[in-house]
PDB file of C-alpha atoms in Angstrom:
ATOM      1  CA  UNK A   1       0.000   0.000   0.000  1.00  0.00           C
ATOM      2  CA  UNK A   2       0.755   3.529  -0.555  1.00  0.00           C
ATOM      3  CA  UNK A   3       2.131   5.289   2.004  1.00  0.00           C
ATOM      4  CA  UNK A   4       3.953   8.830   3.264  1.00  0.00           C
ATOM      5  CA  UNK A   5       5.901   9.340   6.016  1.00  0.00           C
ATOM      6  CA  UNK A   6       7.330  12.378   7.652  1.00  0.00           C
ATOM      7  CA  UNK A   7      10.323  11.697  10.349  1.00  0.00           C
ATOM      8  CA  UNK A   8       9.794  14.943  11.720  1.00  0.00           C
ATOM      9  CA  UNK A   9       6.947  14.605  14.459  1.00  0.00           C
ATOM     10  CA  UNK A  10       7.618  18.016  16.559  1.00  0.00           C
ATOM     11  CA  UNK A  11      10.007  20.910  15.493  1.00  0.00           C
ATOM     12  CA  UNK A  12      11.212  23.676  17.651  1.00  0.00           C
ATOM     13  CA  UNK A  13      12.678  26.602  15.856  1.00  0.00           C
ATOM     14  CA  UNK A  14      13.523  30.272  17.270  1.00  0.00           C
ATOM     15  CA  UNK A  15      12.238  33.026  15.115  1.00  0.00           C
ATOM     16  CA  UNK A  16      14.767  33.683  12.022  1.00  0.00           C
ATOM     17  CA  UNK A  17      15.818  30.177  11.360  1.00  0.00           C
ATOM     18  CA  UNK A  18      15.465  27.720   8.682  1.00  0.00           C
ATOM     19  CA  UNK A  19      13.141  25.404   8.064  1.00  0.00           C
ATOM     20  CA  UNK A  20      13.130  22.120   6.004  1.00  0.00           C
ATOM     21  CA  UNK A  21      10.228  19.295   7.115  1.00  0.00           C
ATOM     22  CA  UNK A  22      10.782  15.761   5.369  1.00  0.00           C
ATOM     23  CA  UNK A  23       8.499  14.205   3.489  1.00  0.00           C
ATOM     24  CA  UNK A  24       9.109  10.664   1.706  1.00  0.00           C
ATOM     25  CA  UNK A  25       6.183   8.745  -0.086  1.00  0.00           C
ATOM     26  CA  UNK A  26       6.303   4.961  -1.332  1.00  0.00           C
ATOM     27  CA  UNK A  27       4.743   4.948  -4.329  1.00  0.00           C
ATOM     28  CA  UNK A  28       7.106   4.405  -7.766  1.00  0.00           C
ATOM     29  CA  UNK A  29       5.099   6.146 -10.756  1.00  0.00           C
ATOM     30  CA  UNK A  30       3.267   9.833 -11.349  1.00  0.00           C
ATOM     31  CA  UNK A  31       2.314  11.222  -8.083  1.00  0.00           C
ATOM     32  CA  UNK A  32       0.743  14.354  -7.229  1.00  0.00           C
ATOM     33  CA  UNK A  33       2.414  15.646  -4.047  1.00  0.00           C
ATOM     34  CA  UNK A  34       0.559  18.304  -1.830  1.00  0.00           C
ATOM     35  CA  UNK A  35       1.534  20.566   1.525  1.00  0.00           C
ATOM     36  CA  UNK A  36      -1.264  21.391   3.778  1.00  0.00           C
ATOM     37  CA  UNK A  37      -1.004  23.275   6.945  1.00  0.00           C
ATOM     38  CA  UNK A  38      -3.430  23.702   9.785  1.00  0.00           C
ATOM     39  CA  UNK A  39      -2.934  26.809  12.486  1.00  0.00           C
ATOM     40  CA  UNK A  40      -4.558  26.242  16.167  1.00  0.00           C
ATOM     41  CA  UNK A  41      -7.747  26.163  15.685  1.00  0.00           C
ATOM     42  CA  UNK A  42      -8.159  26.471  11.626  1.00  0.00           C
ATOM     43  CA  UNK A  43      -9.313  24.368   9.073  1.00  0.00           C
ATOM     44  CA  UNK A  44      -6.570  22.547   7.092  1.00  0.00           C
ATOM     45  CA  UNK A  45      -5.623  24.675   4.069  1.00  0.00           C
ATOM     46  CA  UNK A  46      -3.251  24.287   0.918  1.00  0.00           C
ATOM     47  CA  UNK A  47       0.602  25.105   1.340  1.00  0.00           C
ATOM     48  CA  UNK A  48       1.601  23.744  -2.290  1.00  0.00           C
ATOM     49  CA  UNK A  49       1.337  21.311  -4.943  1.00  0.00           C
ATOM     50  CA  UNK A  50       3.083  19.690  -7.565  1.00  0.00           C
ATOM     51  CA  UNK A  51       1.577  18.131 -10.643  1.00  0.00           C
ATOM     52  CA  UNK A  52       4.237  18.315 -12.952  1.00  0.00           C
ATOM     53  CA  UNK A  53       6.764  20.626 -14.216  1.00  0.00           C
ATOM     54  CA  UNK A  54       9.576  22.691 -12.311  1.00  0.00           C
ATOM     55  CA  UNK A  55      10.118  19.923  -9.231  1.00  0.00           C
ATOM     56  CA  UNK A  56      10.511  23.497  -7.306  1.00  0.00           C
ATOM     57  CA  UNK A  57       7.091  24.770  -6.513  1.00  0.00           C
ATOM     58  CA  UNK A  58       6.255  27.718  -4.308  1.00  0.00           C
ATOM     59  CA  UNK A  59       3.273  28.306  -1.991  1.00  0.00           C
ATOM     60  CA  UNK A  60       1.903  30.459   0.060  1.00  0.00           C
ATOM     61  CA  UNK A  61       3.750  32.388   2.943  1.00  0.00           C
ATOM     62  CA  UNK A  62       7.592  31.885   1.598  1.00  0.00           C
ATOM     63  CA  UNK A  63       7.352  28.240   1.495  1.00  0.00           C
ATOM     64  CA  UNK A  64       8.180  26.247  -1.096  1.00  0.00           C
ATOM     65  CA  UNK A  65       9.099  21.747  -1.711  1.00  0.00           C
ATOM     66  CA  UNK A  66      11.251  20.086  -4.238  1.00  0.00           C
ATOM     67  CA  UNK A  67      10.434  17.403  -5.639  1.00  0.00           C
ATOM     68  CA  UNK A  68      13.142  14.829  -6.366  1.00  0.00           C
ATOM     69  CA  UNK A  69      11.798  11.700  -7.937  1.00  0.00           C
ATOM     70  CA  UNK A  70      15.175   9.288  -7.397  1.00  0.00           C
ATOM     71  CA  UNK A  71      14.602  10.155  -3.693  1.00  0.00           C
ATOM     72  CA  UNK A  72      10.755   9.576  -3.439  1.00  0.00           C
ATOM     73  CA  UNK A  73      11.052  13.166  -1.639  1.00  0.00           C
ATOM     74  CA  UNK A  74       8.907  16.228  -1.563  1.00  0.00           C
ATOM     75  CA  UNK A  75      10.279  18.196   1.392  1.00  0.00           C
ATOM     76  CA  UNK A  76       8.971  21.718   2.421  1.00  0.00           C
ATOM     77  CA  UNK A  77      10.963  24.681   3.090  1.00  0.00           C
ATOM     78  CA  UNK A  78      11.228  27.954   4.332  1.00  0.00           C
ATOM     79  CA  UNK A  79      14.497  30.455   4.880  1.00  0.00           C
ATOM     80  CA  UNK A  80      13.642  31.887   7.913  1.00  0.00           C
ATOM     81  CA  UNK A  81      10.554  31.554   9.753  1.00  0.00           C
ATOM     82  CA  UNK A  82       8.018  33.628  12.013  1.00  0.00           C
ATOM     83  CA  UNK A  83       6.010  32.802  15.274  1.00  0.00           C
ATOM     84  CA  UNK A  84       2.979  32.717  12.939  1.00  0.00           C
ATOM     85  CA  UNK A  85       4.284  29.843  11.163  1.00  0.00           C
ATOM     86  CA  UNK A  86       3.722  27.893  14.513  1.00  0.00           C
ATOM     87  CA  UNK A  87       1.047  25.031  13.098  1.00  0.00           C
ATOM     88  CA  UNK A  88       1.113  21.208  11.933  1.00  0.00           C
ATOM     89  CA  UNK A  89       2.113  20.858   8.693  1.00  0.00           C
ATOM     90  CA  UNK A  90       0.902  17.752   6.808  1.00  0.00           C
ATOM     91  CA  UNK A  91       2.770  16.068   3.391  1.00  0.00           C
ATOM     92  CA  UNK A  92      -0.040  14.547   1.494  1.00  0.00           C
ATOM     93  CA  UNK A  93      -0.099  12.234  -1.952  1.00  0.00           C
ATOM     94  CA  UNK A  94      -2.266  11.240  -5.377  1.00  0.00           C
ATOM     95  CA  UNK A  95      -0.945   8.242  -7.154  1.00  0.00           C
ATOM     96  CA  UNK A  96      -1.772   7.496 -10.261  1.00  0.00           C
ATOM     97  CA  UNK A  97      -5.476   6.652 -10.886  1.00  0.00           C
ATOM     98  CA  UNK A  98      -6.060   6.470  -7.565  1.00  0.00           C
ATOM     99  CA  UNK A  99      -9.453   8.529  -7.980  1.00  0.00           C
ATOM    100  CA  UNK A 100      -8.023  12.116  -5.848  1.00  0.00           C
ATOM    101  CA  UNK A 101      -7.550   9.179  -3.093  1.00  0.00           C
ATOM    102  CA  UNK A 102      -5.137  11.458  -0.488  1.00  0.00           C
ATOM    103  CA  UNK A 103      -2.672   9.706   2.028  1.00  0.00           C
ATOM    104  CA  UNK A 104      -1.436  11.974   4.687  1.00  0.00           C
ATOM    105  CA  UNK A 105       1.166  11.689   6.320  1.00  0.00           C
ATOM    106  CA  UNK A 106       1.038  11.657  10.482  1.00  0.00           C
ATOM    107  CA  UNK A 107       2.161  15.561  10.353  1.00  0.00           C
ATOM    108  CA  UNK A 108       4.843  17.875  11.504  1.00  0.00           C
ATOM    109  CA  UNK A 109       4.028  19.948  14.575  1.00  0.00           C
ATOM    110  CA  UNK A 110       6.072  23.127  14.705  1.00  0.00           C
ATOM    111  CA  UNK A 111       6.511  25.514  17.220  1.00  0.00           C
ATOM    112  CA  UNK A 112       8.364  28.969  16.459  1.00  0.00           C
ATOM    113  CA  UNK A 113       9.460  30.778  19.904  1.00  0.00           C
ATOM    114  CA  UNK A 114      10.025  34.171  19.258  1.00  0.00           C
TER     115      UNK A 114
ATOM    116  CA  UNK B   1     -13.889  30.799  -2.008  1.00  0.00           C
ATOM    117  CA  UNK B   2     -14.882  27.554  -1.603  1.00  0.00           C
ATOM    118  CA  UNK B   3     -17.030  27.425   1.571  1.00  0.00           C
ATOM    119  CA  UNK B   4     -17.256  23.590   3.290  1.00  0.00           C
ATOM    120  CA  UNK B   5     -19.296  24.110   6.292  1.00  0.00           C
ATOM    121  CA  UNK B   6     -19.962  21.260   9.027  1.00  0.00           C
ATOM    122  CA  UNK B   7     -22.904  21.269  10.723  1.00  0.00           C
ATOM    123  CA  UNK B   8     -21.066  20.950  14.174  1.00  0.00           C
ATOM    124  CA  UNK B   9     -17.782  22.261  15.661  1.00  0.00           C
ATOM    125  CA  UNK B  10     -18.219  20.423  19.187  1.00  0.00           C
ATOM    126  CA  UNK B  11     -20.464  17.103  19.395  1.00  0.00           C
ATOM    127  CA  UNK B  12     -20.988  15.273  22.880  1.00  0.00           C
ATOM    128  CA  UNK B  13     -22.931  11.625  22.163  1.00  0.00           C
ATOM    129  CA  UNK B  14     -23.176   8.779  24.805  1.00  0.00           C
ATOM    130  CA  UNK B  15     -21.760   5.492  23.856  1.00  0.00           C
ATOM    131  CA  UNK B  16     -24.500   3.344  21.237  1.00  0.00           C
ATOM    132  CA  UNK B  17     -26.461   6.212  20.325  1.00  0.00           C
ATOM    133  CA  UNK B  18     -27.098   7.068  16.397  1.00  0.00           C
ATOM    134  CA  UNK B  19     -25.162   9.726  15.486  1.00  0.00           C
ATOM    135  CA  UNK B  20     -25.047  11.804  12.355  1.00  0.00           C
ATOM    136  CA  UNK B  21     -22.523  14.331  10.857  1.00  0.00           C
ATOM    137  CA  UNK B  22     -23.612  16.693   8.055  1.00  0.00           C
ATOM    138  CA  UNK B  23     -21.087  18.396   5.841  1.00  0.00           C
ATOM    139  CA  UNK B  24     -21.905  20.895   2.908  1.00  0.00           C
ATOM    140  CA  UNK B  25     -19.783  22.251  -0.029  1.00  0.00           C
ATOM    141  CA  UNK B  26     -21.348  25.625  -2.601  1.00  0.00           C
ATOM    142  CA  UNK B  27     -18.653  25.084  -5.504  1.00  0.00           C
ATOM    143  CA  UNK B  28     -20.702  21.952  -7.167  1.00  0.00           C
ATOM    144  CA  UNK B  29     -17.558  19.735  -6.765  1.00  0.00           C
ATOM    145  CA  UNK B  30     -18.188  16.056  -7.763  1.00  0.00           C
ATOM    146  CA  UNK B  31     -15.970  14.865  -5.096  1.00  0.00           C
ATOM    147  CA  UNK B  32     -16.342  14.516  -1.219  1.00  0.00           C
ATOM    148  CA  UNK B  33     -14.554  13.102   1.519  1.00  0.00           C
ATOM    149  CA  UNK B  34     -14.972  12.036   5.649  1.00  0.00           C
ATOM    150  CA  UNK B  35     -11.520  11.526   7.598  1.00  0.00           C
ATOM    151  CA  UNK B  36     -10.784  11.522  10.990  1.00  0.00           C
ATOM    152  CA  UNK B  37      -7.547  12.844  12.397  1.00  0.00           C
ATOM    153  CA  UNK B  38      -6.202  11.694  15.923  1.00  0.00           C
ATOM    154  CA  UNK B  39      -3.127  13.002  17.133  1.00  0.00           C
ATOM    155  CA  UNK B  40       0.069  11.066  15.658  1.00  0.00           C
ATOM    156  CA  UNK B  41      -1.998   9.614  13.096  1.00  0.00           C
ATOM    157  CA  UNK B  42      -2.452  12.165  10.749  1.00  0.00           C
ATOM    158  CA  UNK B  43      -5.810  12.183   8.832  1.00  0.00           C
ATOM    159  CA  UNK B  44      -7.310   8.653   7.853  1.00  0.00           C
ATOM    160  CA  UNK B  45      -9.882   8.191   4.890  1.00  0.00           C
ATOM    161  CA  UNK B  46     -13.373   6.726   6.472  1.00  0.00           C
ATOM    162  CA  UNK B  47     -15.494   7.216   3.311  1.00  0.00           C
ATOM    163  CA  UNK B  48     -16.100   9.381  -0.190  1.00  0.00           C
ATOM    164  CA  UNK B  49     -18.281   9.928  -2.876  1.00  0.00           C
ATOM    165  CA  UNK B  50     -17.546  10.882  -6.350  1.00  0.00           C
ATOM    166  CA  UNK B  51     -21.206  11.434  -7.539  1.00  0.00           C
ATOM    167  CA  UNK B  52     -24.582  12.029  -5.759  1.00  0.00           C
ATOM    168  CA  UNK B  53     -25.833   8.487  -4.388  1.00  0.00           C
ATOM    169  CA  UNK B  54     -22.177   6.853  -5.212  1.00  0.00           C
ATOM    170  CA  UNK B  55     -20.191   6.012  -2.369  1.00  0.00           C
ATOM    171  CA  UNK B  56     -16.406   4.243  -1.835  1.00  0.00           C
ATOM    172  CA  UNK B  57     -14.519   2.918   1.304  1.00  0.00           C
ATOM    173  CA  UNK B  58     -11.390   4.474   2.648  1.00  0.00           C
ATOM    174  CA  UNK B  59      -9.270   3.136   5.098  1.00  0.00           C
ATOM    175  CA  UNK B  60     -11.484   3.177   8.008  1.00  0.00           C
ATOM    176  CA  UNK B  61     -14.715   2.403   6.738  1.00  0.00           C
ATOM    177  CA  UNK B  62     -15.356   0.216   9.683  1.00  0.00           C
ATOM    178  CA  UNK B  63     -18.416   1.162  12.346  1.00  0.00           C
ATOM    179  CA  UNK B  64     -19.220   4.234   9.612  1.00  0.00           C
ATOM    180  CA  UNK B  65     -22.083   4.710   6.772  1.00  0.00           C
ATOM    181  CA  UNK B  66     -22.303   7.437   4.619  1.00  0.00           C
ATOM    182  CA  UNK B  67     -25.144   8.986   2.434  1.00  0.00           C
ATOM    183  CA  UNK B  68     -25.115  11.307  -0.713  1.00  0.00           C
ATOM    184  CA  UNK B  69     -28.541  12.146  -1.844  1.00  0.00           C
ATOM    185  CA  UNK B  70     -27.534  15.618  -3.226  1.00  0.00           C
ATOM    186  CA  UNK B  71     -24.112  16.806  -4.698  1.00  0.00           C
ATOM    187  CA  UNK B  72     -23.606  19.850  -1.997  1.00  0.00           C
ATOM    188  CA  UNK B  73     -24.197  17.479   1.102  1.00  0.00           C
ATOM    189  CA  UNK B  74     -22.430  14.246   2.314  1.00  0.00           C
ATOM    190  CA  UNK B  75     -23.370  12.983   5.479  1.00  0.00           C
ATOM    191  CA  UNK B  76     -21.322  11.054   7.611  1.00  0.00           C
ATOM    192  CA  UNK B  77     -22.911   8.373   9.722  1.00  0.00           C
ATOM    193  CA  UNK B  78     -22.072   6.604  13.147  1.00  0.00           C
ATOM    194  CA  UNK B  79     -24.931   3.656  13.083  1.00  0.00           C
ATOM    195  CA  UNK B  80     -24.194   3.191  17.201  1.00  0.00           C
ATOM    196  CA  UNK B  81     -21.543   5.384  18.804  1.00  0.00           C
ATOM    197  CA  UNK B  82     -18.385   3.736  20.522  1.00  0.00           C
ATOM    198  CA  UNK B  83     -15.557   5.791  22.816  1.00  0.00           C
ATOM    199  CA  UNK B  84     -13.058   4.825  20.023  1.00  0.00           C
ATOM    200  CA  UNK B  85     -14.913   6.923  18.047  1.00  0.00           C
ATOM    201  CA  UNK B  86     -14.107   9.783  20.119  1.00  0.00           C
ATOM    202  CA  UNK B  87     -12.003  11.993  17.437  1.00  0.00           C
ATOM    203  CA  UNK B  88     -11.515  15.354  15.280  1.00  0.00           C
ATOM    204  CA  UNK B  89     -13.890  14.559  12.202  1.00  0.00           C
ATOM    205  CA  UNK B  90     -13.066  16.249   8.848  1.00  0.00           C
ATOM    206  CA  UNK B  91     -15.047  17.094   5.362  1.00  0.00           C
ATOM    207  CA  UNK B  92     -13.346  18.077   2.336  1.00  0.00           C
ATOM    208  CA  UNK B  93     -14.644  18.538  -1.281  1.00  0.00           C
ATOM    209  CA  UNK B  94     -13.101  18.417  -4.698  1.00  0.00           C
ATOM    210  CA  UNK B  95     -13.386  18.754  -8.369  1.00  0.00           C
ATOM    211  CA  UNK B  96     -12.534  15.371 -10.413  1.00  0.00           C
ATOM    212  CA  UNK B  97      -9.439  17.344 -11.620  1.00  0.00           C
ATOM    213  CA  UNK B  98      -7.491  19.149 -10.591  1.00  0.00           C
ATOM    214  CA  UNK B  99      -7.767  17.376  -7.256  1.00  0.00           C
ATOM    215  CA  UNK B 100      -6.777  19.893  -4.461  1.00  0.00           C
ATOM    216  CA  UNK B 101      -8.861  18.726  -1.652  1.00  0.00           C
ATOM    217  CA  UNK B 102     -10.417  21.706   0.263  1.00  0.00           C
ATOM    218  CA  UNK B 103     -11.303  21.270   3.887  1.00  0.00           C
ATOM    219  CA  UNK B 104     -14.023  22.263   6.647  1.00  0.00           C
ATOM    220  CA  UNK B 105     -13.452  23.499  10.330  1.00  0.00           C
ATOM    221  CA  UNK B 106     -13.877  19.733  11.766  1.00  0.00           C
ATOM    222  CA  UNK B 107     -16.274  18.616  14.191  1.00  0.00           C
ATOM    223  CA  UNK B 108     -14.734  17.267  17.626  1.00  0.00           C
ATOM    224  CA  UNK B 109     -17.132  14.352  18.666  1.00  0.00           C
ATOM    225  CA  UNK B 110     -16.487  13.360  22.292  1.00  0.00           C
ATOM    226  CA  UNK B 111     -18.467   9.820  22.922  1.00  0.00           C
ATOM    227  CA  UNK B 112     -18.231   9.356  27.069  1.00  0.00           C
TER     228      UNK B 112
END
């Protein structure tokens, strides 16, 4: 079975530094790869995607994931992050035909201290 | 924006009792989805529909139902409530393509 896994359960940052959150998913052919984030108390909203293309792909709020295929990798980034960015972040993937089926990951909980 | 609205944000039940969730999406996507998420599990595929009446198991189908009788509303069904039930319930809607999933507030369902 398809599956994603993120090795990065909690994160503690201090305001200004850099952030990279690993993703890793099993599956072999196309994928769609997604980055969702949730704040305290908010509904889970897009970070990113990548359907094809540049494997570097930008979202919202600085962020932005490369996708390397030979390393079954999409992991998220961000050069220097605020107390806002404090949430869970979630890595989330489409395989192939797999009718918009999404597997999440467990998620990322980050915690920026000012 | 796409608006996905549940019909609660807080649920108490008592263990065996019927209980229903109602979710509702206003951008006629064809595609909609019930997870749960539990801490250190991430968010787990119960049930979804791709068309009005047309319904597929996810991961966790067990102890759940689901019905679909109009394309804005997909309700989420506990037949008789159990405490491992107790969890952060989620509805999300999407077109067939491209297939960015977008989400609702959750409903927390506490079953004591």
């Amino acid at each position: 079975a398809q599956s994603v896994s993120q090795h990065n359960h909690h994160v503690i940052l201090s305001e200004a530094a850099s952030l990279e959150l690993g993703c890793n998913y099993s599956y072999g052919g196309t994928v769609n790869l997604f980055w969702y984030v949730q704040y305290p108390g908010q509904h889970l909203q897009l970070l990113l995607k990548y359907f094809s293309g540049d494997p570097l792909v930008k979202g919202i709020k600085g962020f932005e994931a490369e996708f390397i295929k030979s390393k079954f990798s999409f992991n998220l980034r961000k050069p220097s992050v605020q107390w806002s960015d404090t949430a869970e972040y979630f890595c989330a993937v489409i395989s192939g035909g797999a009718t918009n089926k999404l597997i999440f990951g467990t998620g990322t909980l980050l915690a920026v201290q000012p | 924006d796409v608006k996905v609205t549940q019909s609660s944000r807080y649920l108490v039940k008592r263990t065996g009792e019927k209980v229903f969730l109602e979710c509702v999406q206003d951008m006629d996507h064809e595609n909609m989805f019930w997870y749960r998420q539990d801490p250190g599990l991430g968010l787990r595929l119960i049930y979804f529909s791709y068309d009005v009446k047309m319904k597929e198991k996810g991961d966790i189908p067990e102890g759940y139902s689901v019905s679909r009788e109009k394309k804005e509303r997909f309700s989420l069904i506990l037949e008789s409530a159990s405490t491992n039930q107790t969890s952060m319930y989620l509805c999300a809607s999407s077109r067939q393509e491209p297939y960015e999933q977008y989400f609702g507030p959750g409903t927390r369902l506490t079953v004591t």
